[in-house]
Coordinates of N, CA, C and O in Angstrom, one line a residue:
M198 N 104.3 65.0 89.0 CA 105.2 65.9 89.8 C 106.4 65.1 90.3 O 106.2 64.0 90.8
H199 N 107.5 65.7 90.3 CA 108.7 65.1 90.9 C 109.2 65.9 92.0 O 109.2 67.2 92.0
S200 N 109.7 65.3 93.1 CA 110.2 66.0 94.2 C 111.7 66.3 94.0 O 112.3 67.2 94.6
N201 N 112.4 65.6 93.1 CA 113.8 65.9 92.8 C 113.9 67.1 91.9 O 113.8 67.0 90.7
V202 N 114.2 68.2 92.5 CA 114.3 69.4 91.8 C 115.8 69.6 91.4 O 116.6 69.7 92.4
P203 N 116.1 69.7 90.2 CA 117.6 69.8 89.8 C 118.1 71.2 90.2 O 117.3 72.2 90.3
A204 N 119.4 71.3 90.4 CA 120.0 72.6 90.7 C 119.8 73.5 89.4 O 119.6 73.0 88.3
W205 N 119.9 74.8 89.6 CA 119.7 75.7 88.5 C 120.6 75.5 87.4 O 120.2 75.6 86.2
D206 N 121.9 75.2 87.6 CA 122.8 75.0 86.5 C 122.4 73.7 85.7 O 122.5 73.7 84.5
E207 N 121.9 72.7 86.3 CA 121.4 71.5 85.6 C 120.1 71.9 84.9 O 119.9 71.5 83.7
L208 N 119.2 72.6 85.5 CA 117.9 72.9 84.9 C 118.1 73.8 83.7 O 117.6 73.4 82.6
L209 N 118.8 74.9 83.8 CA 119.0 75.8 82.7 C 120.0 75.1 81.7 O 119.9 75.4 80.5
G210 N 120.9 74.3 82.2 CA 121.8 73.6 81.3 C 121.1 72.6 80.4 O 121.6 72.2 79.3
S211 N 119.9 72.2 80.8 CA 119.1 71.2 79.9 C 118.3 72.0 78.9 O 117.8 71.3 77.9
A212 N 118.2 73.3 78.9 CA 117.4 74.0 78.0 C 118.2 74.1 76.6 O 119.4 74.3 76.5
R213 N 117.4 73.8 75.6 CA 118.0 73.8 74.2 C 117.5 75.0 73.4 O 118.2 75.5 72.6
E214 N 116.3 75.5 73.7 CA 115.7 76.6 72.9 C 115.2 77.8 73.7 O 115.4 78.9 73.4
S215 N 114.6 77.5 74.8 CA 113.9 78.5 75.6 C 113.9 78.2 77.1 O 113.7 77.1 77.5
A216 N 113.9 79.3 77.9 CA 113.7 79.2 79.3 C 112.9 80.5 79.6 O 113.4 81.6 79.4
V217 N 111.7 80.3 80.1 CA 110.9 81.5 80.4 C 110.5 81.4 81.9 O 110.3 80.4 82.5
H218 N 110.4 82.6 82.5 CA 110.1 82.7 83.9 C 109.0 83.7 84.1 O 109.1 84.9 83.6
L219 N 107.9 83.3 84.8 CA 106.8 84.2 85.2 C 106.8 84.5 86.7 O 106.8 83.5 87.4
E220 N 106.9 85.8 87.0 CA 106.9 86.2 88.4 C 105.6 86.9 88.6 O 105.2 87.9 87.9
M221 N 104.8 86.6 89.7 CA 103.5 87.2 89.9 C 103.3 87.8 91.3 O 102.2 88.2 91.6
R222 N 104.3 87.8 92.1 CA 104.2 88.3 93.5 C 104.7 89.7 93.5 O 105.6 90.1 92.8
D223 N 104.2 90.5 94.4 CA 104.6 91.9 94.6 C 105.8 92.0 95.6 O 106.5 93.0 95.6
S224 N 106.1 90.9 96.3 CA 107.2 90.9 97.2 C 107.6 89.5 97.5 O 106.8 88.6 97.4
Y225 N 108.9 89.4 97.7 CA 109.5 88.1 98.1 C 110.3 88.3 99.3 O 110.8 89.4 99.6
A226 N 110.4 87.3 100.2 CA 111.0 87.5 101.5 C 112.5 88.0 101.3 O 113.2 87.4 100.5
V227 N 112.8 89.0 102.0 CA 114.2 89.5 102.0 C 114.5 90.0 103.4 O 113.6 90.2 104.2
D228 N 115.8 90.1 103.7 CA 116.2 90.6 104.9 C 116.2 92.1 104.9 O 116.9 92.8 104.2
Y229 N 115.3 92.7 105.7 CA 115.2 94.2 105.8 C 116.4 94.8 106.5 O 116.5 96.0 106.5
E230 N 117.1 94.0 107.3 CA 118.2 94.6 108.1 C 119.6 94.6 107.5 O 120.4 95.4 107.8
K231 N 119.8 93.6 106.6 CA 121.1 93.5 105.9 C 121.0 92.9 104.6 O 120.0 92.2 104.3
G232 N 122.0 93.1 103.7 CA 121.9 92.5 102.4 C 121.5 93.5 101.3 O 121.3 94.7 101.6
P233 N 121.4 93.0 100.1 CA 121.1 93.9 99.0 C 119.9 94.8 99.1 O 119.9 96.0 98.8
F234 N 118.8 94.2 99.6 CA 117.5 95.0 99.7 C 117.7 96.1 100.8 O 117.3 97.3 100.6
A235 N 118.3 95.8 101.9 CA 118.6 96.8 103.0 C 119.5 97.9 102.4 O 119.3 99.0 102.7
D236 N 120.5 97.5 101.7 CA 121.4 98.5 101.1 C 120.7 99.4 100.2 O 120.8 100.6 100.2
W237 N 119.8 98.8 99.4 CA 119.0 99.6 98.4 C 118.1 100.6 99.2 O 118.0 101.7 98.8
R238 N 117.5 100.0 100.2 CA 116.5 100.9 101.0 C 117.3 102.0 101.6 O 116.8 103.1 101.8
G239 N 118.6 101.8 101.9 CA 119.4 102.9 102.5 C 120.0 103.9 101.5 O 120.7 104.8 101.8
G240 N 119.6 103.7 100.2 CA 120.0 104.6 99.2 C 121.1 104.1 98.2 O 121.4 104.8 97.2
F241 N 121.7 103.0 98.5 CA 122.7 102.5 97.6 C 122.1 102.0 96.2 O 121.1 101.4 96.2
R242 N 122.8 102.4 95.2 CA 122.4 102.0 93.8 C 123.6 101.5 93.1 O 124.7 102.2 93.1
H243 N 123.5 100.3 92.4 CA 124.6 99.8 91.6 C 124.7 100.7 90.4 O 123.7 101.1 89.8
H244 N 125.9 100.9 90.0 CA 126.1 101.7 88.7 C 126.4 100.6 87.6 O 127.2 99.8 87.7
P245 N 125.6 100.7 86.5 CA 125.8 99.8 85.4 C 127.2 99.6 84.9 O 127.6 98.5 84.5
N246 N 128.0 100.7 85.0 CA 129.4 100.6 84.5 C 130.4 100.0 85.5 O 131.5 99.6 85.1
D247 N 129.9 99.7 86.7 CA 130.8 99.1 87.7 C 130.4 97.6 87.8 O 129.9 97.1 88.9
R248 N 130.5 96.9 86.7 CA 130.1 95.5 86.6 C 130.6 94.6 87.7 O 129.9 93.7 88.2
D249 N 131.9 94.8 88.1 CA 132.4 93.9 89.1 C 131.7 94.0 90.5 O 131.7 93.1 91.2
S250 N 131.0 95.1 90.7 CA 130.2 95.3 92.0 C 128.9 94.5 92.0 O 128.4 94.3 93.1
W251 N 128.3 94.2 90.8 CA 127.0 93.6 90.8 C 126.9 92.3 90.1 O 125.9 91.6 90.2
W252 N 128.0 91.9 89.3 CA 127.9 90.6 88.6 C 128.0 89.5 89.7 O 128.7 89.6 90.6
R253 N 127.2 88.5 89.5 CA 127.1 87.4 90.4 C 127.0 86.0 89.7 O 126.7 86.0 88.5
P254 N 127.1 84.9 90.4 CA 127.1 83.6 89.7 C 125.8 83.4 88.9 O 125.9 82.8 87.8
W255 N 124.6 83.8 89.4 CA 123.4 83.6 88.7 C 123.5 84.3 87.3 O 123.1 83.7 86.3
L256 N 124.1 85.4 87.2 CA 124.2 86.1 85.9 C 125.2 85.4 85.0 O 125.0 85.3 83.8
D257 N 126.2 84.7 85.5 CA 127.1 83.9 84.7 C 126.3 82.7 84.1 O 126.5 82.4 82.9
L258 N 125.4 82.1 84.9 CA 124.6 81.0 84.4 C 123.7 81.5 83.3 O 123.6 80.8 82.3
I259 N 123.0 82.6 83.5 CA 122.2 83.1 82.4 C 123.0 83.4 81.2 O 122.6 83.1 80.0
A260 N 124.1 84.1 81.3 CA 125.0 84.4 80.2 C 125.4 83.2 79.4 O 125.4 83.1 78.2
R261 N 125.8 82.1 80.1 CA 126.2 80.9 79.5 C 125.0 80.2 78.8 O 125.2 79.7 77.7
T262 N 123.8 80.3 79.4 CA 122.6 79.7 78.7 C 122.3 80.5 77.4 O 122.1 79.9 76.4
V263 N 122.3 81.8 77.5 CA 122.1 82.6 76.3 C 123.1 82.4 75.2 O 122.8 82.3 74.0
A264 N 124.4 82.2 75.6 CA 125.5 82.0 74.7 C 125.3 80.7 73.9 O 125.8 80.6 72.8
R265 N 124.6 79.7 74.5 CA 124.3 78.5 73.8 C 123.1 78.6 72.8 O 122.7 77.6 72.2
G266 N 122.6 79.8 72.7 CA 121.5 80.0 71.8 C 120.1 79.9 72.4 O 119.1 79.9 71.7
V267 N 120.0 79.8 73.7 CA 118.7 79.6 74.4 C 118.2 81.1 74.7 O 118.9 81.9 75.2
R268 N 116.9 81.3 74.3 CA 116.3 82.5 74.6 C 115.7 82.5 76.0 O 114.9 81.7 76.4
V269 N 116.2 83.4 76.8 CA 115.8 83.5 78.2 C 114.9 84.8 78.4 O 115.4 85.9 78.2
R270 N 113.7 84.6 78.8 CA 112.7 85.7 79.0 C 112.1 85.6 80.4 O 111.8 84.5 80.9
R271 N 111.9 86.8 81.0 CA 111.3 86.9 82.3 C 110.2 88.0 82.2 O 110.4 89.1 81.6
A272 N 109.0 87.6 82.7 CA 107.9 88.5 82.7 C 107.4 88.7 84.2 O 107.4 87.7 84.9
R273 N 107.1 89.9 84.5 CA 106.7 90.2 85.9 C 105.3 90.9 85.9 O 105.2 91.9 85.2
I274 N 104.4 90.3 86.6 CA 103.1 90.9 86.7 C 103.1 91.7 88.1 O 103.5 91.1 89.1
V275 N 102.8 93.0 88.0 CA 103.0 93.8 89.2 C 101.8 94.7 89.4 O 101.1 95.2 88.5
S276 N 101.5 94.8 90.7 CA 100.4 95.8 91.1 C 101.0 97.2 91.0 O 102.2 97.4 91.2
E277 N 100.1 98.1 90.7 CA 100.5 99.5 90.7 C 99.6 100.3 91.6 O 98.4 100.1 91.5
P278 N 100.1 101.3 92.3 CA 101.5 101.6 92.4 C 102.3 100.4 93.0 O 101.8 99.6 93.8
V279 N 103.5 100.3 92.5 CA 104.3 99.1 92.8 C 104.8 99.1 94.3 O 104.9 100.1 94.9
S280 N 105.1 97.9 94.8 CA 105.6 97.7 96.1 C 107.1 98.2 96.2 O 107.7 98.4 95.1
E281 N 107.5 98.4 97.4 CA 108.9 98.8 97.5 C 109.9 97.7 97.0 O 110.9 98.1 96.3
Y282 N 109.5 96.5 97.2 CA 110.3 95.4 96.6 C 110.4 95.4 95.1 O 111.4 95.2 94.5
T283 N 109.2 95.7 94.5 CA 109.2 95.8 93.0 C 110.1 96.9 92.5 O 110.8 96.8 91.5
R284 N 110.1 98.0 93.2 CA 111.0 99.1 92.9 C 112.5 98.7 92.9 O 113.3 99.0 92.1
F285 N 112.8 97.9 93.9 CA 114.1 97.3 94.1 C 114.4 96.4 92.9 O 115.5 96.5 92.3
L286 N 113.5 95.5 92.5 CA 113.7 94.7 91.3 C 113.9 95.5 90.1 O 114.8 95.2 89.3
Y287 N 113.1 96.5 89.9 CA 113.1 97.4 88.7 C 114.5 98.0 88.6 O 115.1 98.0 87.6
D288 N 115.0 98.6 89.7 CA 116.3 99.3 89.7 C 117.4 98.3 89.4 O 118.5 98.8 88.9
N289 N 117.3 97.0 89.7 CA 118.4 96.1 89.4 C 118.2 95.2 88.2 O 119.0 94.3 87.9
T290 N 117.1 95.4 87.5 CA 116.8 94.6 86.3 C 117.9 94.8 85.2 O 118.1 93.9 84.4
F291 N 118.6 95.9 85.2 CA 119.7 96.1 84.2 C 120.7 94.9 84.3 O 121.3 94.6 83.3
T292 N 120.8 94.3 85.5 CA 121.8 93.2 85.6 C 121.3 92.0 84.8 O 122.1 91.3 84.2
N293 N 120.0 91.7 84.9 CA 119.4 90.6 84.1 C 119.6 90.8 82.6 O 120.0 89.9 81.9
I294 N 119.4 92.0 82.2 CA 119.5 92.4 80.8 C 120.9 92.3 80.3 O 121.2 91.8 79.3
A295 N 121.9 92.7 81.2 CA 123.3 92.6 80.9 C 123.7 91.2 80.7 O 124.6 90.9 79.8
A296 N 123.1 90.2 81.4 CA 123.4 88.8 81.2 C 122.7 88.2 80.0 O 123.1 87.1 79.6
G297 N 121.8 88.9 79.4 CA 121.2 88.4 78.2 C 119.7 88.1 78.3 O 119.1 87.6 77.3
E298 N 119.1 88.3 79.4 CA 117.7 88.0 79.6 C 116.9 89.2 78.9 O 117.4 90.3 78.8
E299 N 115.7 88.8 78.4 CA 114.7 89.8 78.0 C 113.7 89.9 79.2 O 113.3 88.9 79.7
V300 N 113.4 91.1 79.5 CA 112.5 91.3 80.7 C 111.3 92.3 80.3 O 111.6 93.3 79.7
R301 N 110.1 91.9 80.7 CA 108.9 92.7 80.5 C 108.1 92.8 81.8 O 108.2 91.9 82.6
W302 N 107.3 93.9 81.8 CA 106.5 94.2 83.0 C 105.0 94.3 82.6 O 104.8 94.9 81.6
L303 N 104.1 93.7 83.3 CA 102.7 93.8 83.0 C 102.0 94.3 84.3 O 102.0 93.6 85.3
P304 N 101.3 95.5 84.2 CA 100.5 95.9 85.3 C 99.4 94.9 85.5 O 98.8 94.4 84.6
R305 N 99.2 94.5 86.8 CA 98.2 93.5 87.2 C 96.8 93.7 86.6 O 96.1 92.8 86.2
R306 N 96.4 95.0 86.6 CA 95.1 95.3 86.0 C 94.9 94.8 84.6 O 93.8 94.5 84.1
Q307 N 96.0 94.7 83.9 CA 96.0 94.3 82.5 C 96.1 92.7 82.3 O 96.0 92.2 81.2
A308 N 96.2 92.1 83.5 CA 96.2 90.6 83.5 C 94.9 90.0 83.9 O 94.8 88.7 84.0
S309 N 93.9 90.8 84.3 CA 92.7 90.3 84.8 C 92.0 89.2 84.0 O 91.5 88.2 84.6
A310 N 92.0 89.3 82.7 CA 91.3 88.3 81.9 C 92.2 87.2 81.4 O 91.8 86.4 80.5
L311 N 93.4 87.1 81.9 CA 94.3 86.0 81.5 C 94.2 84.8 82.5 O 94.1 84.9 83.7
A312 N 94.3 83.6 81.9 CA 94.3 82.4 82.7 C 95.8 82.1 83.1 O 96.6 81.9 82.3
L313 N 96.0 82.2 84.4 CA 97.4 82.1 84.9 C 97.5 80.9 85.9 O 96.6 80.7 86.7
P314 N 98.6 80.3 85.9 CA 98.9 79.2 86.9 C 98.9 79.8 88.3 O 99.0 81.0 88.5
G315 N 98.7 79.0 89.3 CA 98.7 79.4 90.7 C 100.0 79.8 91.3 O 100.1 80.3 92.4
N316 N 101.1 79.5 90.6 CA 102.4 79.8 91.2 C 103.4 80.3 90.1 O 103.2 80.1 88.9
D317 N 104.4 81.0 90.6 CA 105.5 81.4 89.7 C 106.1 80.2 89.1 O 106.1 79.1 89.8
F318 N 106.7 80.3 88.0 CA 107.3 79.1 87.4 C 108.4 79.5 86.4 O 108.5 80.6 85.9
W319 N 109.3 78.5 86.1 CA 110.2 78.5 85.0 C 109.6 77.4 84.0 O 109.2 76.4 84.5
L320 N 109.7 77.7 82.7 CA 109.3 76.7 81.7 C 110.5 76.5 80.8 O 110.9 77.4 80.2
I321 N 111.0 75.3 80.7 CA 112.1 74.9 79.9 C 111.7 74.2 78.6 O 111.0 73.2 78.7
D322 N 112.0 74.8 77.5 CA 111.7 74.3 76.2 C 110.2 73.9 76.0 O 109.9 73.0 75.3
G323 N 109.3 74.6 76.7 CA 107.9 74.3 76.6 C 107.5 73.0 77.1 O 106.3 72.6 76.9
R324 N 108.3 72.3 77.9 CA 108.0 70.9 78.3 C 108.2 70.6 79.8 O 107.5 69.8 80.3
L325 N 109.1 71.3 80.4 CA 109.5 71.0 81.8 C 109.2 72.3 82.6 O 109.7 73.3 82.4
V326 N 108.3 72.1 83.6 CA 107.9 73.2 84.5 C 108.7 73.0 85.8 O 108.7 72.0 86.4
R327 N 109.2 74.1 86.3 CA 109.8 74.2 87.6 C 108.9 75.2 88.4 O 108.9 76.4 88.1
W328 N 108.0 74.7 89.2 CA 107.1 75.6 90.0 C 108.0 76.2 91.2 O 108.8 75.5 91.8
N329 N 107.8 77.4 91.4 CA 108.4 78.1 92.6 C 107.3 78.3 93.6 O 106.4 79.1 93.4
H330 N 107.4 77.7 94.7 CA 106.4 77.8 95.8 C 106.9 78.8 96.9 O 108.1 78.8 97.2
F331 N 106.0 79.6 97.4 CA 106.3 80.6 98.4 C 105.3 80.5 99.6 O 104.2 80.1 99.4
T332 N 105.8 80.9 100.7 CA 105.0 81.0 101.9 C 104.2 82.3 101.8 O 104.4 83.2 100.9
G333 N 103.2 82.5 102.7 CA 102.4 83.7 102.7 C 103.2 85.0 102.8 O 102.8 86.0 102.2
D334 N 104.4 85.0 103.5 CA 105.2 86.2 103.6 C 106.3 86.3 102.6 O 107.2 87.1 102.7
G335 N 106.2 85.4 101.6 CA 107.2 85.5 100.4 C 108.4 84.7 100.6 O 109.3 84.7 99.7
G336 N 108.5 83.9 101.6 CA 109.7 83.0 101.8 C 109.6 81.8 100.8 O 108.5 81.4 100.5
S337 N 110.7 81.3 100.4 CA 110.7 80.1 99.6 C 110.1 78.9 100.3 O 110.5 78.6 101.4
A338 N 109.2 78.2 99.6 CA 108.7 77.0 100.2 C 109.1 75.8 99.3 O 108.6 74.8 99.3
G339 N 110.2 76.1 98.5 CA 110.8 75.0 97.7 C 110.3 75.0 96.3 O 109.3 75.7 95.9
G340 N 110.9 74.2 95.5 CA 110.5 74.1 94.1 C 109.9 72.7 93.8 O 110.0 71.8 94.7
E341 N 109.3 72.6 92.7 CA 108.7 71.3 92.3 C 108.9 71.2 90.8 O 108.7 72.2 90.1
I342 N 109.1 70.0 90.3 CA 109.3 69.8 88.8 C 108.1 69.0 88.3 O 107.6 68.1 89.0
S343 N 107.6 69.4 87.2 CA 106.5 68.7 86.5 C 106.8 68.6 85.0 O 107.3 69.5 84.4
E344 N 106.6 67.4 84.6 CA 106.7 67.1 83.1 C 105.3 66.9 82.5 O 105.1 66.4 81.4
D345 N 104.2 67.2 83.3 CA 102.8 67.0 82.9 C 102.6 67.9 81.7 O 102.8 69.2 81.7
P346 N 102.3 67.4 80.5 CA 102.1 68.2 79.3 C 101.0 69.2 79.4 O 101.1 70.3 78.9
D347 N 99.9 68.9 80.2 CA 98.9 69.9 80.4 C 99.4 71.1 81.2 O 99.0 72.3 80.9
A348 N 100.2 70.9 82.2 CA 100.8 72.0 83.0 C 101.7 72.8 82.2 O 101.7 74.0 82.2
A349 N 102.5 72.1 81.4 CA 103.5 72.8 80.5 C 102.7 73.7 79.5 O 103.1 74.8 79.2
K350 N 101.6 73.1 78.9 CA 100.8 73.9 78.0 C 100.2 75.1 78.6 O 100.2 76.2 78.0
L351 N 99.6 75.0 79.8 CA 99.1 76.1 80.6 C 100.1 77.2 80.8 O 99.9 78.3 80.5
C352 N 101.3 76.8 81.2 CA 102.4 77.7 81.5 C 102.8 78.4 80.2 O 103.0 79.6 80.2
A353 N 103.0 77.7 79.1 CA 103.4 78.3 77.9 C 102.4 79.3 77.4 O 102.7 80.4 77.0
Q354 N 101.1 78.9 77.4 CA 100.0 79.8 77.0 C 100.0 81.1 77.9 O 99.8 82.2 77.4
A355 N 100.1 80.9 79.2 CA 100.0 82.0 80.1 C 101.2 82.9 79.9 O 101.0 84.1 79.9
F356 N 102.4 82.3 79.8 CA 103.5 83.2 79.6 C 103.4 84.0 78.3 O 103.7 85.2 78.4
E357 N 103.0 83.4 77.2 CA 103.0 84.1 76.0 C 101.9 85.2 76.0 O 102.0 86.3 75.5
A358 N 100.8 84.9 76.7 CA 99.7 85.9 76.9 C 100.2 87.1 77.6 O 99.9 88.3 77.3
V359 N 100.9 86.9 78.7 CA 101.5 87.9 79.5 C 102.6 88.7 78.7 O 102.5 89.9 78.6
W360 N 103.4 88.0 78.0 CA 104.5 88.6 77.2 C 103.9 89.5 76.2 O 104.5 90.6 75.9
D361 N 102.9 89.1 75.5 CA 102.3 89.9 74.4 C 101.7 91.2 75.0 O 101.7 92.2 74.2
R362 N 101.2 91.2 76.2 CA 100.6 92.4 76.7 C 101.7 93.3 77.5 O 101.4 94.5 77.7
A363 N 102.7 92.7 77.9 CA 103.7 93.3 78.8 C 104.6 94.4 78.1 O 104.7 94.3 76.8
V364 N 105.1 95.3 78.9 CA 106.0 96.4 78.4 C 107.4 96.0 78.5 O 107.8 95.6 79.6
P365 N 108.2 96.1 77.5 CA 109.7 95.9 77.6 C 110.3 96.7 78.7 O 109.8 97.9 78.9
H366 N 111.2 96.2 79.5 CA 111.8 96.9 80.6 C 112.2 98.3 80.2 O 111.9 99.3 81.0
E367 N 112.9 98.5 79.1 CA 113.4 99.9 78.8 C 112.2 100.9 78.5 O 112.5 102.1 78.5
S368 N 111.0 100.4 78.3 CA 109.9 101.3 78.1 C 108.9 101.4 79.2 O 108.0 102.2 79.3
Y369 N 109.1 100.5 80.2 CA 108.1 100.5 81.3 C 108.5 101.6 82.3 O 109.6 101.8 82.7
E370 N 107.4 102.4 82.6 CA 107.6 103.5 83.6 C 107.0 103.0 84.9 O 105.8 102.8 85.0
I371 N 107.8 102.9 85.9 CA 107.4 102.4 87.2 C 106.4 103.5 87.8 O 106.6 104.7 87.7
R372 N 105.4 102.9 88.4 CA 104.3 103.8 89.0 C 104.2 103.4 90.5 O 104.2 102.3 90.8

């Protein structure tokens, strides 16, 4: 394990073939009073045709990564009925797809027999793991980098098992 976690542009910039991300939490800490989640809770919805209103630097990074030929995939394991935060993610996933990500959803009940790592992660080229650590209330507790081949193998196998069972975003019906 390394404590020196590279910035996202460096991490994704190092990808040559693949970058996969597994999300397993039903909520992540957000400001309920202001910001995108609060706006969404108040009824605001981005319109896919108004790209200038929702495009952001993260999406530029994903688009550049995909343009280099890197396949970027995101899988989300979600409890059903979904949390309010998961509905928010679902409503805004079109932005990830517009940037070139592939996104799938797996109901948690269908993940019961899968061996999954204890934390959300990014896996770069099947060799470099960026663990995403969270506090109990969903706040970021920082990232961690691992080049441990066993950890990378676990993450690769877990991601592919989830991916194989998961439903593509355009076919997933939120419950």
